[in-house]
mmCIF file of C-alpha atoms in Angstrom:
data_model
loop_
_atom_site.group_PDB
_atom_site.id
_atom_site.type_symbol
_atom_site.label_atom_id
_atom_site.label_comp_id
_atom_site.label_asym_id
_atom_site.label_seq_id
_atom_site.Cartn_x
_atom_site.Cartn_y
_atom_site.Cartn_z
ATOM 1 C CA MET A 1 141.222 -10.996 -192.582
ATOM 2 C CA SER A 2 138.466 -11.871 -190.370
ATOM 3 C CA LYS A 3 138.685 -14.939 -188.130
ATOM 4 C CA ARG A 4 135.793 -17.355 -187.763
ATOM 5 C CA THR A 5 134.672 -18.235 -184.220
ATOM 6 C CA LEU A 6 132.485 -21.120 -182.952
ATOM 7 C CA ALA A 7 130.356 -21.214 -180.378
ATOM 8 C CA VAL A 8 128.339 -23.860 -178.770
ATOM 9 C CA ARG A 9 125.694 -24.175 -176.029
ATOM 10 C CA LYS A 10 122.987 -26.364 -174.604
ATOM 11 C CA ALA A 11 119.259 -25.093 -174.828
ATOM 12 C CA SER A 12 116.397 -26.112 -172.608
ATOM 13 C CA TYR A 13 112.728 -25.517 -173.566
ATOM 14 C CA LYS A 14 109.926 -26.401 -171.307
ATOM 15 C CA ILE A 15 107.211 -28.816 -173.053
ATOM 16 C CA ALA A 16 103.371 -27.782 -172.800
ATOM 17 C CA GLY A 17 102.615 -30.491 -170.444
ATOM 18 C CA THR A 18 104.345 -34.034 -170.792
ATOM 19 C CA PHE A 19 104.955 -35.320 -174.141
ATOM 20 C CA ARG A 20 104.722 -39.109 -174.158
ATOM 21 C CA ILE A 21 105.763 -41.690 -176.796
ATOM 22 C CA SER A 22 106.128 -45.572 -176.396
ATOM 23 C CA ARG A 23 109.653 -45.303 -175.253
ATOM 24 C CA GLU A 24 109.835 -42.220 -172.944
ATOM 25 C CA ALA A 25 107.864 -39.403 -171.238
ATOM 26 C CA ARG A 26 109.535 -35.696 -171.363
ATOM 27 C CA THR A 27 108.600 -32.440 -169.700
ATOM 28 C CA THR A 28 111.595 -30.588 -171.029
ATOM 29 C CA ALA A 29 113.380 -30.636 -174.908
ATOM 30 C CA HIS A 30 117.223 -30.165 -174.597
ATOM 31 C CA THR A 31 118.897 -28.912 -177.681
ATOM 32 C CA VAL A 32 122.464 -27.846 -178.584
ATOM 33 C CA ILE A 33 122.699 -24.727 -180.607
ATOM 34 C CA VAL A 34 125.845 -23.842 -182.777
ATOM 35 C CA GLU A 35 126.784 -20.384 -183.856
ATOM 36 C CA ILE A 36 129.477 -19.667 -186.418
ATOM 37 C CA ASP A 37 130.514 -16.157 -186.695
ATOM 38 C CA ASP A 38 132.674 -15.238 -189.722
ATOM 39 C CA GLY A 39 133.372 -11.199 -189.640
ATOM 40 C CA GLY A 40 130.382 -10.169 -187.581
ATOM 41 C CA VAL A 41 128.084 -12.382 -190.002
ATOM 42 C CA ARG A 42 126.777 -15.216 -187.718
ATOM 43 C CA GLY A 43 125.106 -18.448 -188.686
ATOM 44 C CA ARG A 44 123.071 -20.774 -186.307
ATOM 45 C CA GLY A 45 121.936 -24.108 -186.382
ATOM 46 C CA GLU A 46 119.887 -26.351 -183.441
ATOM 47 C CA CYS A 47 120.077 -30.082 -182.892
ATOM 48 C CA THR A 48 118.280 -32.321 -180.670
ATOM 49 C CA PRO A 49 120.479 -35.393 -179.301
ATOM 50 C CA TYR A 50 118.415 -38.386 -178.865
ATOM 51 C CA LYS A 51 119.135 -41.326 -176.614
ATOM 52 C CA ARG A 52 117.722 -43.951 -179.250
ATOM 53 C CA TYR A 53 120.905 -43.295 -181.459
ATOM 54 C CA GLY A 54 123.101 -43.258 -178.810
ATOM 55 C CA GLU A 55 123.389 -39.394 -178.217
ATOM 56 C CA THR A 56 123.472 -37.126 -175.403
ATOM 57 C CA VAL A 57 123.970 -33.327 -175.044
ATOM 58 C CA GLU A 58 127.083 -34.117 -173.726
ATOM 59 C CA SER A 59 128.367 -36.231 -176.467
ATOM 60 C CA VAL A 60 127.002 -34.093 -179.154
ATOM 61 C CA ILE A 61 128.715 -30.924 -177.660
ATOM 62 C CA ASP A 62 132.270 -33.101 -177.452
ATOM 63 C CA GLN A 63 131.612 -34.291 -181.026
ATOM 64 C CA ILE A 64 131.581 -30.660 -182.076
ATOM 65 C CA GLU A 65 133.947 -29.478 -180.023
ATOM 66 C CA ALA A 66 136.482 -32.039 -181.464
ATOM 67 C CA LEU A 67 135.960 -30.346 -184.930
ATOM 68 C CA ARG A 68 136.432 -26.882 -183.596
ATOM 69 C CA ILE A 69 139.679 -26.269 -185.394
ATOM 70 C CA GLU A 70 138.684 -26.949 -188.790
ATOM 71 C CA ILE A 71 135.284 -25.260 -188.338
ATOM 72 C CA GLU A 72 137.239 -22.044 -187.307
ATOM 73 C CA ALA A 73 139.447 -22.771 -190.139
ATOM 74 C CA GLY A 74 136.958 -22.527 -192.578
ATOM 75 C CA LEU A 75 135.166 -26.034 -192.860
ATOM 76 C CA ASP A 76 132.528 -25.906 -195.829
ATOM 77 C CA LYS A 77 129.101 -28.002 -196.201
ATOM 78 C CA ALA A 78 130.943 -30.372 -198.437
ATOM 79 C CA ARG A 79 133.928 -31.378 -196.211
ATOM 80 C CA LEU A 80 131.689 -31.574 -193.240
ATOM 81 C CA GLN A 81 129.820 -34.582 -194.869
ATOM 82 C CA THR A 82 133.119 -36.685 -194.763
ATOM 83 C CA ALA A 83 134.251 -35.019 -191.460
ATOM 84 C CA MET A 84 131.659 -36.202 -189.274
ATOM 85 C CA PRO A 85 129.208 -39.246 -189.419
ATOM 86 C CA PRO A 86 125.337 -38.521 -189.881
ATOM 87 C CA GLY A 87 123.446 -37.386 -186.559
ATOM 88 C CA ALA A 88 122.842 -34.397 -184.338
ATOM 89 C CA ALA A 89 126.205 -32.864 -184.182
ATOM 90 C CA ARG A 90 126.689 -32.872 -187.720
ATOM 91 C CA ASN A 91 123.122 -31.657 -187.870
ATOM 92 C CA ALA A 92 123.573 -28.251 -185.936
ATOM 93 C CA ILE A 93 126.860 -27.532 -187.751
ATOM 94 C CA ASP A 94 125.693 -27.998 -191.243
ATOM 95 C CA CYS A 95 122.524 -25.789 -190.695
ATOM 96 C CA ALA A 96 124.743 -22.825 -189.140
ATOM 97 C CA LEU A 97 127.095 -23.160 -192.319
ATOM 98 C CA TRP A 98 123.864 -22.912 -194.667
ATOM 99 C CA ASP A 99 122.725 -20.073 -192.546
ATOM 100 C CA LEU A 100 126.073 -18.220 -192.439
ATOM 101 C CA GLU A 101 126.134 -18.573 -196.501
ATOM 102 C CA ALA A 102 122.685 -17.086 -196.812
ATOM 103 C CA LYS A 103 123.221 -14.246 -194.520
ATOM 104 C CA ARG A 104 126.826 -13.772 -195.982
ATOM 105 C CA ASP A 105 125.594 -13.884 -199.722
ATOM 106 C CA GLY A 106 122.327 -11.877 -199.117
ATOM 107 C CA ARG A 107 120.296 -14.935 -200.436
ATOM 108 C CA THR A 108 118.043 -17.448 -199.137
ATOM 109 C CA ALA A 109 119.020 -20.796 -198.295
ATOM 110 C CA ALA A 110 116.299 -22.103 -200.516
ATOM 111 C CA ASP A 111 117.686 -19.737 -203.337
ATOM 112 C CA ILE A 112 121.211 -21.668 -202.689
ATOM 113 C CA ALA A 113 119.738 -24.945 -202.563
ATOM 114 C CA GLY A 114 117.896 -24.289 -205.982
ATOM 115 C CA LEU A 115 114.564 -24.432 -204.695
ATOM 116 C CA ALA A 116 111.634 -22.161 -205.452
ATOM 117 C CA PRO A 117 110.658 -19.518 -203.015
ATOM 118 C CA LEU A 118 108.806 -21.408 -200.058
ATOM 119 C CA LYS A 119 105.304 -20.749 -199.312
ATOM 120 C CA PRO A 120 103.213 -21.851 -196.360
ATOM 121 C CA THR A 121 102.558 -25.435 -195.899
ATOM 122 C CA PRO A 122 100.153 -27.552 -193.756
ATOM 123 C CA THR A 123 101.720 -29.674 -191.092
ATOM 124 C CA ALA A 124 100.456 -32.398 -188.859
ATOM 125 C CA PHE A 125 99.984 -31.881 -185.374
ATOM 126 C CA THR A 126 101.129 -34.227 -182.978
ATOM 127 C CA LEU A 127 98.752 -35.827 -180.043
ATOM 128 C CA SER A 128 101.465 -37.720 -177.216
ATOM 129 C CA ILE A 129 100.093 -40.742 -175.870
ATOM 130 C CA ASP A 130 97.436 -40.393 -173.379
ATOM 131 C CA THR A 131 93.857 -41.968 -172.347
ATOM 132 C CA PRO A 132 91.645 -42.294 -175.368
ATOM 133 C CA ASP A 133 89.327 -39.317 -173.965
ATOM 134 C CA ALA A 134 92.258 -37.283 -173.241
ATOM 135 C CA MET A 135 93.554 -37.760 -176.899
ATOM 136 C CA ALA A 136 89.973 -37.185 -178.488
ATOM 137 C CA ALA A 137 89.463 -33.790 -176.489
ATOM 138 C CA LYS A 138 92.856 -32.534 -177.538
ATOM 139 C CA ALA A 139 92.085 -33.485 -181.325
ATOM 140 C CA ALA A 140 88.741 -31.739 -180.939
ATOM 141 C CA TYR A 141 90.152 -28.668 -179.463
ATOM 142 C CA VAL A 142 93.312 -28.231 -182.000
ATOM 143 C CA ARG A 143 90.887 -28.882 -185.045
ATOM 144 C CA ARG A 144 93.654 -29.866 -187.533
ATOM 145 C CA PRO A 145 93.179 -31.834 -190.818
ATOM 146 C CA LEU A 146 96.182 -33.938 -190.223
ATOM 147 C CA LEU A 147 96.930 -35.537 -186.917
ATOM 148 C CA LYS A 148 99.638 -37.639 -185.771
ATOM 149 C CA LEU A 149 98.622 -40.114 -183.096
ATOM 150 C CA LYS A 150 101.518 -41.604 -181.035
ATOM 151 C CA LEU A 151 100.806 -45.200 -179.868
ATOM 152 C CA ALA A 152 101.921 -47.348 -177.175
ATOM 153 C CA GLY A 153 101.651 -50.814 -178.096
ATOM 154 C CA ASP A 154 99.689 -51.607 -174.799
ATOM 155 C CA GLY A 155 96.667 -52.917 -175.949
ATOM 156 C CA ALA A 156 94.520 -49.411 -175.896
ATOM 157 C CA ASP A 157 95.540 -48.135 -179.340
ATOM 158 C CA THR A 158 92.681 -49.294 -181.063
ATOM 159 C CA ALA A 159 90.364 -47.363 -178.506
ATOM 160 C CA ARG A 160 92.901 -44.593 -178.844
ATOM 161 C CA ILE A 161 92.491 -44.144 -182.603
ATOM 162 C CA ASN A 162 88.618 -44.520 -182.571
ATOM 163 C CA ALA A 163 88.274 -42.097 -179.935
ATOM 164 C CA VAL A 164 90.319 -39.676 -181.948
ATOM 165 C CA ALA A 165 88.349 -40.603 -185.036
ATOM 166 C CA ASN A 166 84.969 -39.847 -183.823
ATOM 167 C CA ALA A 167 86.351 -36.620 -182.020
ATOM 168 C CA ALA A 168 87.969 -35.208 -185.450
ATOM 169 C CA GLN A 169 85.637 -36.425 -188.023
ATOM 170 C CA ASP A 170 87.347 -34.458 -190.923
ATOM 171 C CA ALA A 171 90.830 -35.279 -190.023
ATOM 172 C CA LYS A 172 93.243 -37.803 -191.482
ATOM 173 C CA PHE A 173 95.879 -39.649 -189.314
ATOM 174 C CA ILE A 174 99.651 -40.866 -189.151
ATOM 175 C CA LEU A 175 99.799 -43.577 -186.770
ATOM 176 C CA ASP A 176 103.321 -43.708 -184.983
ATOM 177 C CA ALA A 177 104.098 -46.534 -182.891
ATOM 178 C CA ASN A 178 107.852 -45.832 -182.393
ATOM 179 C CA GLU A 179 108.767 -49.313 -182.747
ATOM 180 C CA ALA A 180 106.305 -50.451 -180.041
ATOM 181 C CA LEU A 181 104.252 -53.203 -181.980
ATOM 182 C CA ASP A 182 105.134 -56.728 -183.361
ATOM 183 C CA LEU A 183 103.757 -57.977 -186.407
ATOM 184 C CA PRO A 184 100.560 -59.745 -184.784
ATOM 185 C CA ALA A 185 99.755 -56.534 -182.911
ATOM 186 C CA LEU A 186 100.118 -54.890 -186.182
ATOM 187 C CA ASP A 187 97.598 -56.858 -187.914
ATOM 188 C CA ASP A 188 95.263 -56.627 -184.899
ATOM 189 C CA LEU A 189 95.627 -52.791 -185.392
ATOM 190 C CA VAL A 190 95.127 -52.758 -189.105
ATOM 191 C CA ALA A 191 91.905 -55.009 -188.914
ATOM 192 C CA ALA A 192 90.441 -52.196 -186.759
ATOM 193 C CA LEU A 193 91.450 -48.910 -188.468
ATOM 194 C CA PRO A 194 88.910 -46.276 -189.801
ATOM 195 C CA GLN A 195 88.583 -46.932 -193.523
ATOM 196 C CA GLY A 196 90.202 -44.145 -195.805
ATOM 197 C CA ARG A 197 91.383 -41.876 -193.094
ATOM 198 C CA ILE A 198 94.970 -43.305 -192.581
ATOM 199 C CA ALA A 199 97.875 -41.229 -194.238
ATOM 200 C CA LEU A 200 100.736 -43.203 -192.936
ATOM 201 C CA ILE A 201 101.462 -46.062 -190.367
ATOM 202 C CA GLU A 202 104.898 -44.822 -189.340
ATOM 203 C CA GLN A 203 107.626 -47.562 -187.784
ATOM 204 C CA PRO A 204 105.332 -49.874 -186.161
ATOM 205 C CA LEU A 205 107.956 -52.427 -185.459
ATOM 206 C CA PRO A 206 111.286 -52.153 -184.021
ATOM 207 C CA ALA A 207 113.906 -51.175 -186.584
ATOM 208 C CA ASP A 208 115.736 -54.613 -186.503
ATOM 209 C CA ALA A 209 112.665 -56.243 -186.906
ATOM 210 C CA ASP A 210 111.998 -54.888 -190.538
ATOM 211 C CA ASP A 211 112.381 -58.193 -192.464
ATOM 212 C CA ALA A 212 108.797 -59.157 -190.940
ATOM 213 C CA LEU A 213 107.128 -56.752 -192.815
ATOM 214 C CA ASN A 214 108.536 -58.649 -196.234
ATOM 215 C CA GLY A 215 104.929 -59.507 -197.988
ATOM 216 C CA PHE A 216 103.035 -57.446 -195.596
ATOM 217 C CA SER A 217 99.766 -55.664 -197.352
ATOM 218 C CA PRO A 218 99.252 -52.547 -195.303
ATOM 219 C CA PRO A 219 96.171 -50.576 -195.750
ATOM 220 C CA ALA A 220 98.282 -47.268 -195.852
ATOM 221 C CA PRO A 221 101.834 -46.560 -196.750
ATOM 222 C CA LEU A 222 104.179 -47.827 -194.036
ATOM 223 C CA CYS A 223 106.847 -45.025 -192.948
ATOM 224 C CA ALA A 224 110.223 -45.892 -191.892
ATOM 225 C CA ASP A 225 111.488 -43.572 -189.073
ATOM 226 C CA GLU A 226 113.888 -45.349 -186.779
ATOM 227 C CA SER A 227 114.608 -47.537 -189.741
ATOM 228 C CA PHE A 228 115.736 -44.833 -192.065
ATOM 229 C CA HIS A 229 118.638 -42.277 -191.553
ATOM 230 C CA ASP A 230 120.127 -41.025 -194.763
ATOM 231 C CA SER A 231 120.357 -41.822 -198.613
ATOM 232 C CA ALA A 232 122.279 -44.763 -198.416
ATOM 233 C CA GLY A 233 119.757 -46.769 -196.426
ATOM 234 C CA ILE A 234 116.910 -46.134 -199.172
ATOM 235 C CA PRO A 235 117.719 -49.155 -201.349
ATOM 236 C CA LYS A 236 117.071 -51.547 -198.579
ATOM 237 C CA LEU A 237 114.055 -50.114 -197.546
ATOM 238 C CA ALA A 238 112.213 -49.924 -200.703
ATOM 239 C CA ASP A 239 110.629 -53.360 -200.337
ATOM 240 C CA LYS A 240 109.479 -53.038 -196.815
ATOM 241 C CA TYR A 241 108.494 -49.453 -196.745
ATOM 242 C CA GLN A 242 106.503 -47.210 -199.036
ATOM 243 C CA ALA A 243 107.314 -43.899 -197.118
ATOM 244 C CA VAL A 244 110.357 -42.150 -195.228
ATOM 245 C CA ASN A 245 110.448 -39.640 -192.459
ATOM 246 C CA ILE A 246 113.288 -37.517 -193.363
ATOM 247 C CA LYS A 247 114.692 -35.707 -189.901
ATOM 248 C CA LEU A 248 117.679 -33.538 -190.185
ATOM 249 C CA ASP A 249 118.887 -34.822 -186.974
ATOM 250 C CA LYS A 250 119.160 -38.321 -188.533
ATOM 251 C CA THR A 251 120.849 -37.062 -191.863
ATOM 252 C CA GLY A 252 123.168 -34.961 -190.222
ATOM 253 C CA GLY A 253 121.907 -31.743 -191.788
ATOM 254 C CA LEU A 254 120.028 -30.159 -194.495
ATOM 255 C CA THR A 255 122.827 -31.179 -197.243
ATOM 256 C CA GLU A 256 122.228 -34.686 -196.709
ATOM 257 C CA ALA A 257 118.436 -34.363 -196.437
ATOM 258 C CA LEU A 258 118.096 -32.798 -199.524
ATOM 259 C CA LYS A 259 120.167 -35.793 -200.932
ATOM 260 C CA ALA A 260 117.871 -38.123 -199.183
ATOM 261 C CA ALA A 261 114.719 -36.426 -200.541
ATOM 262 C CA GLU A 262 116.045 -36.515 -204.134
ATOM 263 C CA ALA A 263 116.772 -40.335 -203.501
ATOM 264 C CA ALA A 264 113.537 -41.133 -201.849
ATOM 265 C CA LYS A 265 111.548 -39.544 -205.055
ATOM 266 C CA ALA A 266 113.579 -41.234 -207.388
ATOM 267 C CA LYS A 267 112.444 -44.467 -205.840
ATOM 268 C CA GLY A 268 108.924 -43.462 -205.663
ATOM 269 C CA LEU A 269 108.526 -43.084 -201.985
ATOM 270 C CA THR A 270 106.284 -40.904 -200.141
ATOM 271 C CA ILE A 271 108.191 -38.341 -198.120
ATOM 272 C CA MET A 272 107.546 -37.116 -194.824
ATOM 273 C CA ALA A 273 109.499 -34.161 -193.296
ATOM 274 C CA GLY A 274 109.848 -34.816 -189.703
ATOM 275 C CA CYS A 275 111.570 -33.317 -186.626
ATOM 276 C CA MET A 276 112.325 -33.940 -183.424
ATOM 277 C CA LEU A 277 111.365 -31.986 -180.214
ATOM 278 C CA ALA A 278 112.712 -28.400 -180.629
ATOM 279 C CA SER A 279 112.532 -24.879 -181.327
ATOM 280 C CA SER A 280 111.707 -22.786 -184.269
ATOM 281 C CA LEU A 281 115.573 -22.533 -184.847
ATOM 282 C CA ALA A 282 115.287 -26.327 -185.824
ATOM 283 C CA MET A 283 112.292 -26.263 -187.932
ATOM 284 C CA ALA A 284 113.595 -23.456 -190.193
ATOM 285 C CA PRO A 285 116.285 -25.533 -192.331
ATOM 286 C CA ALA A 286 113.750 -28.777 -192.131
ATOM 287 C CA PHE A 287 110.959 -26.591 -193.958
ATOM 288 C CA LEU A 288 113.052 -26.669 -197.126
ATOM 289 C CA LEU A 289 111.877 -30.121 -197.447
ATOM 290 C CA SER A 290 108.237 -28.908 -197.954
ATOM 291 C CA SER A 291 109.597 -28.810 -202.038
ATOM 292 C CA TYR A 292 109.751 -32.224 -201.622
ATOM 293 C CA ALA A 293 107.503 -33.631 -198.848
ATOM 294 C CA ASP A 294 104.128 -34.881 -199.445
ATOM 295 C CA TYR A 295 103.607 -34.309 -195.539
ATOM 296 C CA LEU A 296 105.206 -32.182 -193.096
ATOM 297 C CA ASP A 297 105.188 -33.036 -189.417
ATOM 298 C CA LEU A 298 107.412 -29.997 -188.207
ATOM 299 C CA ASP A 299 105.165 -29.252 -185.087
ATOM 300 C CA GLY A 300 108.005 -29.074 -182.767
ATOM 301 C CA PRO A 301 107.491 -25.477 -181.457
ATOM 302 C CA LEU A 302 103.713 -26.076 -181.053
ATOM 303 C CA LEU A 303 104.459 -28.682 -178.629
ATOM 304 C CA LEU A 304 106.574 -26.426 -176.562
ATOM 305 C CA ALA A 305 105.700 -23.885 -173.952
ATOM 306 C CA GLU A 306 108.523 -21.683 -174.983
ATOM 307 C CA ASP A 307 110.378 -20.948 -178.281
ATOM 308 C CA PHE A 308 113.543 -19.528 -179.817
ATOM 309 C CA GLU A 309 112.996 -15.881 -181.133
ATOM 310 C CA PRO A 310 111.772 -14.769 -183.666
ATOM 311 C CA PRO A 311 109.672 -17.855 -183.758
ATOM 312 C CA ILE A 312 108.351 -19.428 -186.952
ATOM 313 C CA ARG A 313 104.627 -18.310 -187.526
ATOM 314 C CA TYR A 314 101.945 -21.029 -187.299
ATOM 315 C CA GLU A 315 98.524 -20.011 -188.716
ATOM 316 C CA GLY A 316 95.982 -22.953 -188.129
ATOM 317 C CA ALA A 317 97.396 -25.790 -189.826
ATOM 318 C CA LEU A 318 99.696 -23.613 -191.929
ATOM 319 C CA MET A 319 103.193 -23.240 -191.153
ATOM 320 C CA HIS A 320 105.121 -20.389 -192.765
ATOM 321 C CA PRO A 321 108.645 -20.136 -193.960
ATOM 322 C CA ALA A 322 110.837 -18.835 -191.320
ATOM 323 C CA GLU A 323 112.179 -14.924 -191.058
ATOM 324 C CA THR A 324 115.648 -14.523 -192.414
ATOM 325 C CA ALA A 325 116.331 -12.895 -188.939
ATOM 326 C CA LEU A 326 115.731 -16.329 -187.529
ATOM 327 C CA TRP A 327 117.558 -18.642 -190.088
ATOM 328 C CA GLY A 328 118.439 -18.601 -193.828
#
């Protein structure tokens, strides 16, 4: 009888330049990769520990190691959901178990999930915080139909939006403040937005200030990111937000992400499938959410100077399903 083995390691990827959001600037993406080998069949998953949620690479590795005995004894995806709370650690394990099952059974992960075959889908491209001129130049260079603009809450956001809108006149925008605004700043921003070109306004206020959004009438759907983690949180968001950003590192893996997508659709919420900064190995399972999502924001590898092999193929605005040699 074959014995399962677990391997856990840290991975680091250089970012192409500096990636800035309202709370931090980074030049390297640090992730954790889990590999589960069962009789020579190996499943892999990758997660990005996130300081905003109290995670570090070390704490995530410790969480995974604490479950080593159960994983090597045959832990399955269903048991994992109760054995570990949602978060990056569970995501890496869950995705590795999906990959292991797919490779062992000779099926795709999409087929196992009961989804139609995946097809190339457009993804947003993220412009991190910079000067208005620099962001406009980047927008003109990448020429994408959907751009995600990171906002700083520093008084220059309107200038950034207008500069990018002028440089990319055929594009629509997702605006993401990462909790940097208060309600007066959001009111001022909304009043200056280019009409008809905003797809989503993502997490404008701090997660603990959500009640201020009661009665707010946005010009585009408000999308919960830091305020939303998994399916259990959807009922309390529905009166403040019209959209949710589903990220596997928040839900604790693909298993719960698919459940959250079903719950969000049932509530009539717009869905964006999002990501942390990570390689193609992390994007591959998230791409299954394209079956539910109104918008994809799975451009993590495009923001890196290096990637996992074999990488996901991006062709212009289109993101292609992963090769099974990578995942699923």
